[in-house]
Short mmCIF file of C-alpha atoms in Angstrom, two decimals:
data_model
loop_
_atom_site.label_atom_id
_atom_site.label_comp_id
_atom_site.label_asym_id
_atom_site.label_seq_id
_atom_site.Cartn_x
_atom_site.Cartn_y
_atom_site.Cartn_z
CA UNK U 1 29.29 -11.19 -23.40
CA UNK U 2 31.17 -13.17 -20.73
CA UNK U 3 28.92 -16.72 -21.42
CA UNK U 4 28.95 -16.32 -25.02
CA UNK U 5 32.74 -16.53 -24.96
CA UNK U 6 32.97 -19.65 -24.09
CA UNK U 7 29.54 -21.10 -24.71
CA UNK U 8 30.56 -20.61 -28.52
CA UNK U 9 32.95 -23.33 -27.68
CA UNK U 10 30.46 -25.65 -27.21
CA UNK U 11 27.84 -23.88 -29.53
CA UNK U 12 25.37 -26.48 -31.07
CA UNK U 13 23.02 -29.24 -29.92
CA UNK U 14 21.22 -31.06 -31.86
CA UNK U 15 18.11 -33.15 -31.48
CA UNK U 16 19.93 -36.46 -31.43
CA UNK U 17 20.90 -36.08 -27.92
CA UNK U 18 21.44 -40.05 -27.52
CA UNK U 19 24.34 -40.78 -29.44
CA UNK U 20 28.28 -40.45 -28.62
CA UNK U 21 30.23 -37.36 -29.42
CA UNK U 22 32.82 -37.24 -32.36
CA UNK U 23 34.84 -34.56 -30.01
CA UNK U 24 34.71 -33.30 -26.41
CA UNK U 25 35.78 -30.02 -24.99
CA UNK U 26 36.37 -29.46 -21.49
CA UNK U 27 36.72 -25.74 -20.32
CA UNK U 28 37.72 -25.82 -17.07
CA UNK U 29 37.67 -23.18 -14.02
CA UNK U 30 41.00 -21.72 -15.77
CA UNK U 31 38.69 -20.68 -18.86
CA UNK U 32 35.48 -19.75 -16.74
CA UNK U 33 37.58 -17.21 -14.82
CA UNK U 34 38.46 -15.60 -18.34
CA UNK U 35 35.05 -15.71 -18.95
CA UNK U 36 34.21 -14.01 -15.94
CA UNK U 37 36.50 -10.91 -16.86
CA UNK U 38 34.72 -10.69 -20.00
CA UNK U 39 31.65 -10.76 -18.78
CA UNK U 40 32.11 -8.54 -15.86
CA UNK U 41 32.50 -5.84 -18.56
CA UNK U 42 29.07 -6.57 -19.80
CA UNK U 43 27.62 -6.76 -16.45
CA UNK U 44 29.37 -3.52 -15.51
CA UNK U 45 27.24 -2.08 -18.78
CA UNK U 46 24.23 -2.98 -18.37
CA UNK U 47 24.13 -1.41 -14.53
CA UNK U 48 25.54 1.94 -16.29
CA UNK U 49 21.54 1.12 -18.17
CA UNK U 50 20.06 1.32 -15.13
CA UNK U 51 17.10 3.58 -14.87
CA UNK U 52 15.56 5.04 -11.38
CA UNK U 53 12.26 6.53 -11.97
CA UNK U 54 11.05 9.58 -11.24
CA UNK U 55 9.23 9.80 -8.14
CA UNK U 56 7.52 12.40 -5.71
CA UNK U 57 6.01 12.48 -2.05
CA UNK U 58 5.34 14.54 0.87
CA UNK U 59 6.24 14.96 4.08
CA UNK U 60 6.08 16.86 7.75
CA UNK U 61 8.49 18.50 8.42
CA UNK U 62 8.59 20.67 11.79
CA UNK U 63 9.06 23.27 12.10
CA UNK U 64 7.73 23.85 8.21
CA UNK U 65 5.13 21.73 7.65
CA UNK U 66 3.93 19.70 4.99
CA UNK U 67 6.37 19.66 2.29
CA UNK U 68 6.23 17.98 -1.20
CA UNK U 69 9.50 16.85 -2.50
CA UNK U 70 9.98 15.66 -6.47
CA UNK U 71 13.13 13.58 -7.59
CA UNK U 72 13.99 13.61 -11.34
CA UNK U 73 16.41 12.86 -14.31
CA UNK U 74 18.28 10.47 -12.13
CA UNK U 75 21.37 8.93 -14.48
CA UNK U 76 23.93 6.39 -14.16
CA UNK U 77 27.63 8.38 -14.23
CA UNK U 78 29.83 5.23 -12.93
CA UNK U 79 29.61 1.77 -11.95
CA UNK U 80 32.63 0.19 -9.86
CA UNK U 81 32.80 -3.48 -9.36
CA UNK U 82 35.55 -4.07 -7.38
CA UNK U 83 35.06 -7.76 -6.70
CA UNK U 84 33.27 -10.69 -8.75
CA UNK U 85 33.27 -14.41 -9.31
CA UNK U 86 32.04 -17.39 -11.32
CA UNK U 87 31.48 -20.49 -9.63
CA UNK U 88 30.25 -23.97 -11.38
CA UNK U 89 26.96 -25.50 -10.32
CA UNK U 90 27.26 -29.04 -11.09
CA UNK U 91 24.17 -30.12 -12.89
CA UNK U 92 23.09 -26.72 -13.81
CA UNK U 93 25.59 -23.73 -15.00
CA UNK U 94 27.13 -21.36 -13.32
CA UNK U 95 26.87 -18.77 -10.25
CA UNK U 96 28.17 -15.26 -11.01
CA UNK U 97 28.65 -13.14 -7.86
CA UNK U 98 29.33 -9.66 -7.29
CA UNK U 99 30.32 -8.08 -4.42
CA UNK U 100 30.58 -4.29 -2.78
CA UNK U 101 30.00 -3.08 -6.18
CA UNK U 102 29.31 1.18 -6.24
CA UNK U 103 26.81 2.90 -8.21
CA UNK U 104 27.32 6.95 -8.50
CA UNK U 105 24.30 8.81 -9.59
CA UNK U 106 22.96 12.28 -10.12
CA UNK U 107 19.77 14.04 -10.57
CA UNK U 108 17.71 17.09 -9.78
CA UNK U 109 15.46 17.50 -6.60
CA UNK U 110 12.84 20.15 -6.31
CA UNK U 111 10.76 21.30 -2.82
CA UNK U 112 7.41 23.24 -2.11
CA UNK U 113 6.79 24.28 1.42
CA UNK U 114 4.20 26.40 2.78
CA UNK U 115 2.08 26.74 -0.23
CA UNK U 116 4.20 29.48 -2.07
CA UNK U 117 8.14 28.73 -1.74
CA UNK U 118 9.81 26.58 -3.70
CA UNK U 119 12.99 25.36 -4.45
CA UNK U 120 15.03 23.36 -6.16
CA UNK U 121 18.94 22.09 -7.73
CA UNK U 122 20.72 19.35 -8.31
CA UNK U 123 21.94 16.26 -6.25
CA UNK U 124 24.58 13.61 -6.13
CA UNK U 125 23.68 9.91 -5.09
CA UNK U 126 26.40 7.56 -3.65
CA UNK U 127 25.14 4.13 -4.01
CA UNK U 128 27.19 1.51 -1.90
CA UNK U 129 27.41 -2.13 -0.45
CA UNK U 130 25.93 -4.01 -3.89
CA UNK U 131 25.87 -7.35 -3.78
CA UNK U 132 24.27 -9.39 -6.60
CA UNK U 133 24.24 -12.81 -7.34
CA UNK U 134 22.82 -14.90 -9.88
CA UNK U 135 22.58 -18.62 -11.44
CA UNK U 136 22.43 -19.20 -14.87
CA UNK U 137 21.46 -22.18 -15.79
CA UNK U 138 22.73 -23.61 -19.39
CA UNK U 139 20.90 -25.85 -21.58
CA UNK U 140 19.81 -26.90 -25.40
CA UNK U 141 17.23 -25.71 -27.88
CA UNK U 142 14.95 -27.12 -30.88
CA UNK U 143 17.77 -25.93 -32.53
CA UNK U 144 20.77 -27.38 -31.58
CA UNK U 145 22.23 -24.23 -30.21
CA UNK U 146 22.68 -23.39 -26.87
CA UNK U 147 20.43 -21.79 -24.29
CA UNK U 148 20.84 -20.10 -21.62
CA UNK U 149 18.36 -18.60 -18.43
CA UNK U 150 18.59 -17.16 -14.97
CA UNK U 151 17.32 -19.55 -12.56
CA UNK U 152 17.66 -17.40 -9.59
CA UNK U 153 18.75 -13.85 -8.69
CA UNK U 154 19.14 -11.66 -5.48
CA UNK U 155 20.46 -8.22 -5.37
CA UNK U 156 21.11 -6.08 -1.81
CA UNK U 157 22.23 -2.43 -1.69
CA UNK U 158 24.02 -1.87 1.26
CA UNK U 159 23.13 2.15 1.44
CA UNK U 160 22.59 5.24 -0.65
CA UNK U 161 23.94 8.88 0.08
CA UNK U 162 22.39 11.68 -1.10
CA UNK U 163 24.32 15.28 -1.69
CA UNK U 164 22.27 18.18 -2.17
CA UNK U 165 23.37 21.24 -3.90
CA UNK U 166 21.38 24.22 -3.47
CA UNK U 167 19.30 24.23 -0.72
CA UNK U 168 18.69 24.98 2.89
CA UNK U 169 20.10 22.92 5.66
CA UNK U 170 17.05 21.35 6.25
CA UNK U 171 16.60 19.60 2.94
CA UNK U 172 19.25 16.88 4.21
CA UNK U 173 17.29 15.62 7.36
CA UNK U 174 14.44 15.33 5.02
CA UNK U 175 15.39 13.03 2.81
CA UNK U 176 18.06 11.41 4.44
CA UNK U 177 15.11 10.10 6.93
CA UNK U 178 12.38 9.76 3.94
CA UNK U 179 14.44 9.24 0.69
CA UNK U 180 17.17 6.98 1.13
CA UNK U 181 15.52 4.14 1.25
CA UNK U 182 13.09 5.15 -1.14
CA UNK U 183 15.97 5.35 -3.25
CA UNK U 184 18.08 2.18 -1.90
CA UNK U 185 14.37 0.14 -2.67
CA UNK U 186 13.89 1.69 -6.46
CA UNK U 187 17.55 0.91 -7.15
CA UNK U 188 17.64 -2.94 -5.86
CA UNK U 189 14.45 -3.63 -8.25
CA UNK U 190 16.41 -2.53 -11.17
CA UNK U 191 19.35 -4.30 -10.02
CA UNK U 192 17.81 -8.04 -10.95
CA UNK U 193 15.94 -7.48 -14.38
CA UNK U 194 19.39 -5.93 -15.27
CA UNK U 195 21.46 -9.40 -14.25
CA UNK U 196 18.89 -11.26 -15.73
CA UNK U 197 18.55 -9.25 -19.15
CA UNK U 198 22.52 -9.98 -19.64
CA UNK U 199 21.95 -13.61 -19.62
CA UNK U 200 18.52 -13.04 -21.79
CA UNK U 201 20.71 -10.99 -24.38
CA UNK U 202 22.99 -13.98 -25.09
CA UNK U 203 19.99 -16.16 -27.00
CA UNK U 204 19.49 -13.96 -29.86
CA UNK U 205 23.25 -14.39 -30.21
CA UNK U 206 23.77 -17.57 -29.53
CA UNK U 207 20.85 -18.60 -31.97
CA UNK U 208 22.85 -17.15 -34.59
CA UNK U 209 25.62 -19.12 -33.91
CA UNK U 210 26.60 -21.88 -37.19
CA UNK U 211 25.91 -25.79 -36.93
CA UNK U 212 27.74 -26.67 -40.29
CA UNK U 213 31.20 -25.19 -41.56
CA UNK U 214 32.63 -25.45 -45.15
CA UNK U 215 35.88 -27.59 -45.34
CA UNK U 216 36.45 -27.52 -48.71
CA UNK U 217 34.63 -28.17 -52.16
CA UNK U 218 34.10 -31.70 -50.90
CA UNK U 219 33.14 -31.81 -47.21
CA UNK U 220 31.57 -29.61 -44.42
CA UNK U 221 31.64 -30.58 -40.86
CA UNK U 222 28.79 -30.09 -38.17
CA UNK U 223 29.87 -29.58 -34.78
CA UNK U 224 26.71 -29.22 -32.69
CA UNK U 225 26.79 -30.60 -29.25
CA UNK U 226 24.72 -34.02 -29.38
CA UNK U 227 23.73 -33.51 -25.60
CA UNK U 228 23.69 -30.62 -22.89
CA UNK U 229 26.54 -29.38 -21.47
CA UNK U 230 27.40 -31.71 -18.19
CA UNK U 231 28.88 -29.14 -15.34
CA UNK U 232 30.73 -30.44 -12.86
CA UNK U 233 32.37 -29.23 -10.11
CA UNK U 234 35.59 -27.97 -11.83
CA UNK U 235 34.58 -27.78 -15.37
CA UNK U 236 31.88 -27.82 -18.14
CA UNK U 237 32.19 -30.93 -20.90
CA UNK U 238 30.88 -30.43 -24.25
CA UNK U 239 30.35 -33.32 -26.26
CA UNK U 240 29.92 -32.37 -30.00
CA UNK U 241 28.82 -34.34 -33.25
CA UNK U 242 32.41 -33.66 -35.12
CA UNK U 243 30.97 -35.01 -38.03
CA UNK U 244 31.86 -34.94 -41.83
CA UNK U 245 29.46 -34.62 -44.56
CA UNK U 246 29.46 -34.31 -48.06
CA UNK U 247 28.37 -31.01 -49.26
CA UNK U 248 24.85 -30.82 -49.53
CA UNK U 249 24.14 -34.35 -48.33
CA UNK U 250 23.99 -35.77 -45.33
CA UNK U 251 24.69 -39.29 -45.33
CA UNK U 252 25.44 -41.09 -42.28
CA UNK U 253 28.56 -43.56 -42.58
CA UNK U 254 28.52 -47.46 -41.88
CA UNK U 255 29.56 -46.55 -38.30
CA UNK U 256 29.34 -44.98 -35.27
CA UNK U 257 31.00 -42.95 -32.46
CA UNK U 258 32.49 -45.51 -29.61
CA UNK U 259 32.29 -43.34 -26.43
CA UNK U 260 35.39 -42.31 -24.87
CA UNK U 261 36.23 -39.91 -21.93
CA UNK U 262 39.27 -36.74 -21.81
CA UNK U 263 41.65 -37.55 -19.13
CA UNK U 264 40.75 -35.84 -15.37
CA UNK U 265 43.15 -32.89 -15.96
CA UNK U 266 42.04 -29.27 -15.38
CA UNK U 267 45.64 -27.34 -15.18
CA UNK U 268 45.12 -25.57 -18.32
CA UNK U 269 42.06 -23.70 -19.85
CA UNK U 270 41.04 -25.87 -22.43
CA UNK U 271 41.03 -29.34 -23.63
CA UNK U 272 39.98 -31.03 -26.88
CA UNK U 273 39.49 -34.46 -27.48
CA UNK U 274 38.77 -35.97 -30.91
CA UNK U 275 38.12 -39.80 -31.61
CA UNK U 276 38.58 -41.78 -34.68
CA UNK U 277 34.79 -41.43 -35.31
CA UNK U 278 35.82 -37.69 -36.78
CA UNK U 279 38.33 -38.64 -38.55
CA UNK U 280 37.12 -41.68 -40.23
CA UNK U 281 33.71 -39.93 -41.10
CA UNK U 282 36.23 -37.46 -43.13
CA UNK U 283 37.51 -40.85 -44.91
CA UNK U 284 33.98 -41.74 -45.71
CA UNK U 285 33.24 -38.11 -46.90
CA UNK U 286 36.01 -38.00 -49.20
CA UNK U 287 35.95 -41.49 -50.31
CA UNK U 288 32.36 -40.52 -51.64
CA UNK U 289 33.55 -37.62 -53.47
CA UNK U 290 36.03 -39.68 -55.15
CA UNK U 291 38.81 -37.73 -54.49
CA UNK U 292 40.99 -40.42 -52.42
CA UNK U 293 43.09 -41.16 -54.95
CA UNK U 294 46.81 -40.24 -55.88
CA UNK U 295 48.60 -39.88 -59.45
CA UNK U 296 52.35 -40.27 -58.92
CA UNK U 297 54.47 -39.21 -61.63
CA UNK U 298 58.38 -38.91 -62.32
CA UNK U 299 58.53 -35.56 -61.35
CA UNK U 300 57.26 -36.15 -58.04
CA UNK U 301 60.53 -38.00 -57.64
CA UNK U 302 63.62 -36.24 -56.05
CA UNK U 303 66.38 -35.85 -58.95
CA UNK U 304 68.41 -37.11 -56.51
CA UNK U 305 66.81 -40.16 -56.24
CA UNK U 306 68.27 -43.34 -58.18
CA UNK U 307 65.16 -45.25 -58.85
CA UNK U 308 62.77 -43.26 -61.38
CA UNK U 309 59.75 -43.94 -62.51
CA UNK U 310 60.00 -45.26 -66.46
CA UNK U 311 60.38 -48.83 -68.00
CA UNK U 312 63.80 -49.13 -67.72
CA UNK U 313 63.75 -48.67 -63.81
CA UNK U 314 61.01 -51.07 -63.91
CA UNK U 315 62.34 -53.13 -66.21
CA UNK U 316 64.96 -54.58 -64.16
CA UNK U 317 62.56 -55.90 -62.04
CA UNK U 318 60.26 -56.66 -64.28
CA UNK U 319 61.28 -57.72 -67.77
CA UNK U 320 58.19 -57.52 -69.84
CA UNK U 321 58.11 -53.93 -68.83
CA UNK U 322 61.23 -53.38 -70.96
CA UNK U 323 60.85 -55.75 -73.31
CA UNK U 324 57.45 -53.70 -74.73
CA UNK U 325 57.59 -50.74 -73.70
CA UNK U 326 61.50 -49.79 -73.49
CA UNK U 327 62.46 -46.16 -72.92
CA UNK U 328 59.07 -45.07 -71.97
CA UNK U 329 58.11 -42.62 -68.69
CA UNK U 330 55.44 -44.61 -66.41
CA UNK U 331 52.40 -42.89 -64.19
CA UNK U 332 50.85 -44.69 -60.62
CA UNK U 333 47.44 -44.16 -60.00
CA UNK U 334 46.64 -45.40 -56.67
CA UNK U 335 42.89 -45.60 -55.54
CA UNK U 336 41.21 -46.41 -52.38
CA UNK U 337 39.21 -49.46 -52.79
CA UNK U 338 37.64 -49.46 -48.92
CA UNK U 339 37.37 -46.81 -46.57
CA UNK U 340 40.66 -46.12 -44.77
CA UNK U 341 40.29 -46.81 -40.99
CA UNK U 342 41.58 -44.93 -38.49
CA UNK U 343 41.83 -46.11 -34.53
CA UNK U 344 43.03 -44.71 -31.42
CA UNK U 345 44.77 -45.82 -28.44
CA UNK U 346 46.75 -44.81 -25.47
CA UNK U 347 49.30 -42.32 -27.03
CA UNK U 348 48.99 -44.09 -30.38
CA UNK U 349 47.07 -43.69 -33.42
CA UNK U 350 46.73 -46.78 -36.66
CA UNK U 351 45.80 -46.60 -39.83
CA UNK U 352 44.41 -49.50 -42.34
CA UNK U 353 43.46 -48.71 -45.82
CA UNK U 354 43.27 -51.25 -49.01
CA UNK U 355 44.14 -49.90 -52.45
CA UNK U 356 44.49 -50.61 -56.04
CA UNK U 357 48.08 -49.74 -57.47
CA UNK U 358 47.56 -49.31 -61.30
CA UNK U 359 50.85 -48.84 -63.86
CA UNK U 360 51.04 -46.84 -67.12
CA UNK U 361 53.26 -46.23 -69.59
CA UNK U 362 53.13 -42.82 -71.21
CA UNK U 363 53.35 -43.14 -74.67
CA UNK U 364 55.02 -40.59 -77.07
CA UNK U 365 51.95 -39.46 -77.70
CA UNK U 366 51.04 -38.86 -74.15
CA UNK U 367 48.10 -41.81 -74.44
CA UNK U 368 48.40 -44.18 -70.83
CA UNK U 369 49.13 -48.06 -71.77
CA UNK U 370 47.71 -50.31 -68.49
CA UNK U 371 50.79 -52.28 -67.72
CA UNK U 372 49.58 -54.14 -64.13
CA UNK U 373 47.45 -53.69 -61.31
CA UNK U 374 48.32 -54.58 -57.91
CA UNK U 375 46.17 -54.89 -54.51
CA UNK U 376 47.89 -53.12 -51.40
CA UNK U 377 46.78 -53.72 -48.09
CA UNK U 378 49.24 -51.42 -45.52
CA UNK U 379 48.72 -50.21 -41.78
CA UNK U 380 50.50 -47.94 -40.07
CA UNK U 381 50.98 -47.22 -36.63
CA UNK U 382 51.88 -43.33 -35.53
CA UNK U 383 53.09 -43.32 -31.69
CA UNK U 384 52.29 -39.39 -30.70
CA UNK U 385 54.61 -37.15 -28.19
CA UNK U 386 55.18 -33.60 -27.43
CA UNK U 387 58.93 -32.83 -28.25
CA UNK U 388 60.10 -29.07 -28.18
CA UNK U 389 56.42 -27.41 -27.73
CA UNK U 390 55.19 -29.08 -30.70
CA UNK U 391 53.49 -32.51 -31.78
CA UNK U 392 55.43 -35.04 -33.46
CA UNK U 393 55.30 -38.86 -34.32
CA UNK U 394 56.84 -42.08 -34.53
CA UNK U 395 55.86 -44.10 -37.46
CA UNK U 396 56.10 -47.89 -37.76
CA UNK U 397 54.98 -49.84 -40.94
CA UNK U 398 52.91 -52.64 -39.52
CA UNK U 399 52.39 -54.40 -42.61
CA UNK U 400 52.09 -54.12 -45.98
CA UNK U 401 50.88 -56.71 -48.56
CA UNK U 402 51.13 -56.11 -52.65
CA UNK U 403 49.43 -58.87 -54.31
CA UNK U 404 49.08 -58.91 -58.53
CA UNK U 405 45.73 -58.03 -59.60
CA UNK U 406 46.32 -58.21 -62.81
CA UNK U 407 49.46 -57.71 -65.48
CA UNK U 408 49.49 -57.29 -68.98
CA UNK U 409 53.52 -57.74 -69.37
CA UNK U 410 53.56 -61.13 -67.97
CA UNK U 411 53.73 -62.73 -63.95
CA UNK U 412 55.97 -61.60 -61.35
CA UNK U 413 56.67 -61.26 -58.08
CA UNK U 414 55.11 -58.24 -56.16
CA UNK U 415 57.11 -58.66 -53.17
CA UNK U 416 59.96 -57.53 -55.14
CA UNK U 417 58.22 -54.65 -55.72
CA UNK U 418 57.00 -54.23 -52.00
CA UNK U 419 61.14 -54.89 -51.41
CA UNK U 420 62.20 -52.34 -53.38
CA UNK U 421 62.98 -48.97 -51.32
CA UNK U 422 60.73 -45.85 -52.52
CA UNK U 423 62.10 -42.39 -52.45
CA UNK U 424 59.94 -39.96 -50.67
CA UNK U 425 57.50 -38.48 -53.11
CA UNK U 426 57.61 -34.06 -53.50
CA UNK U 427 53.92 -32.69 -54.14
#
């Protein structure tokens, strides 16, 4: 279904409809008018559902007489719609239009004149000149899921054409005069409840739709939309929660969403923004879990690299290293001590985060001696572009401060260490 399509984008609304979004999508007229071939398909099915009753009557006819006609078995065999569109309808939805749309039917007829003859066979009906048009108007529910109604529908057949097979000449005066629009009437009130049960059909789905996805063993994110979806005139924003959680337990971090607003561009179909709210709530999630923390060990090194880590690399910087633990391989377990902060701005992204730096000697006997701790404070700045089709970066070191926490092979100066050039770590 056309709606669903994209209204999965945006799937998800919760209760809190007050507070700023995490992420915004924009699907602009681009993506409708995908939509709308999609959902043409749909539309195009549930008019091959339509259903003309039977019905009956009677009529003079001269120079017969009365004569009672019957009409049965009527079925769908094709539906054309040759032209369609979906237009926006700021504050509401959308407007889906149809236009000179063909219905071909067929059926069987029967006649009684003149109290004993009958007759009867089988007929073709040419439906033509369908327009339909409805608005469907898109909203939330108790849920946080989408919902979705007709507000208005209006459906006009321009004519129907009946062929008769088997029959006198006679028959088609009849009920071109008496039946066609008998027959135009029965088909236009079908035409609406059909329209409308399209749109209908979509909450059952949409209600099934998930609020909460599994990242990983650690973290699931919920990406309901915290308000109804605002329709303008050349596109539909959703804002959504983009929040992390810890599995199982929703606890809301220190902080909240700052708004902020996608850029007036519609060229393409799509558009996702995400601010640092997401990404920081992930920091918070995993900071929880306890999982924001790095062992670095020699192997991580490149062999190519000069500097390894051991005491004798060490040493030379710092003596006491050597001095008591000579010849020995060394392990860095750095931990987050606050909640790494991300922030966003014009075509740039920075990073602060504060860590502990602790230093161990591995021991023959594979047992970790502490040998210092240091406190890091770094920030990093990321300048984004587009460069060959793809994403890429420019990173800058802002800052970074290594102060001694604590040493248990004597004072020294931590700037030498901060001076020292690391080789890129392999993990």
């Amino acid at each position: 279904m056309f709606l669903c399509c994209w209204l999965v984008l945006g799937a998800l609304i919760p209760a809190t409809l007050s507070i700023d979004p995490g992420v915004k999508v924009r699907l602009t007229e681009k993506g409708i008018e995908y939509g709308r071939q999609l959902g043409m398909a749909a539309m195009q099915q549930k008019l091959n559902s339509i259903q003309v009753p039977d019905f009956s009557g009677k009529e003079r006819v001269s120079p017969i007489g009365k004569v009672r006609y019957n009409l049965s078995n009527i079925r769908v065999l094709k539906v054309g719609i040759p032209k369609s569109s979906v237009d926006l309808v700021p504050g509401t939805g959308v407007k889906m239009s149809i236009g000179d749309a063909f219905i071909s039917l067929n059926g069987r007829w029967k006649v009684k004149y003149l109290r004993i003859i009958k007759h009867s066979g089988s007929f073709d009906l040419n439906v033509n000149g369908l327009n339909i048009a409805t608005t469907i108007s898109i909203k939330t529910d108790e849920t946080g899921r989408p919902a979705v109604s007709s507000d208005s529908c209006s459906a006009a057949v321009g004519s129907a054409k009946v062929k008769f097979h088997g029959g006198g000449s006679w028959l088609y005066n009849l009920f071109t005069r008496f039946i066609d629009k008998a027959l135009r009437n029965a088909m236009q009130k079908q035409i609406c409840p059909r329209a409308t049960s399209v749109v209908s059909d979509l909450n059952p789905q949409l209600k099934t739709l998930n609020v909460l996805a599994k990242v990983d063993k650690y973290a699931e994110i919920e990406y309901s939309m915290v308000s109804s979806p605002t329709v303008l005139k050349s596109s539909i924003d959703l804002n959504l929660k983009g929040e992390f959680y810890n599995i199982g337990k929703h606890q809301e971090p220190p902080f909240s969403p700052a708004a902020f607003n996608l850029p007036p561009q519609n060229n393409n179909m799509l558009y996702i923004g995400m601010s640092a709210f997401t990404v920081n709530s992930a920091a918070f999630v995993y900071n929880n879990a306890g999982v924001l923390s790095l062992s670095v060990t020699d192997d991580m090194i490149p062999k190519s690299s000069p500097i390894r880590l051991n005491t004798n690399t060490f040493g030379v910087i710092i003596p006491g290293i050597a001095k008591q633990f000579p010849g020995l391989m060394m392990k860095l377990l750095m931990k987050m001590e606050k909640i790494p902060t991300l922030t966003f701005e014009t075509n740039n992204a920075s990073v602060q985060a504060t860590t502990t730096v602790t230093a161990f000697a591995i021991q023959t006997n594979s047992t970790l001696s502490p040998l210092f701790v240091l406190n890091l404070e770094a920030s990093v700045s990321a300048r984004m572009f587009v460069s060959e089709m793809k994403l890429a970066a420019a990173v800058t070191l802002n800052k970074m401060d290594l102060t001694l926490a604590k040493s248990n092979v004597g004072d020294f100066q931590s700037n030498l260490l901060r001076d020292t050039h690391c080789p890129q770590l392999e993990r």
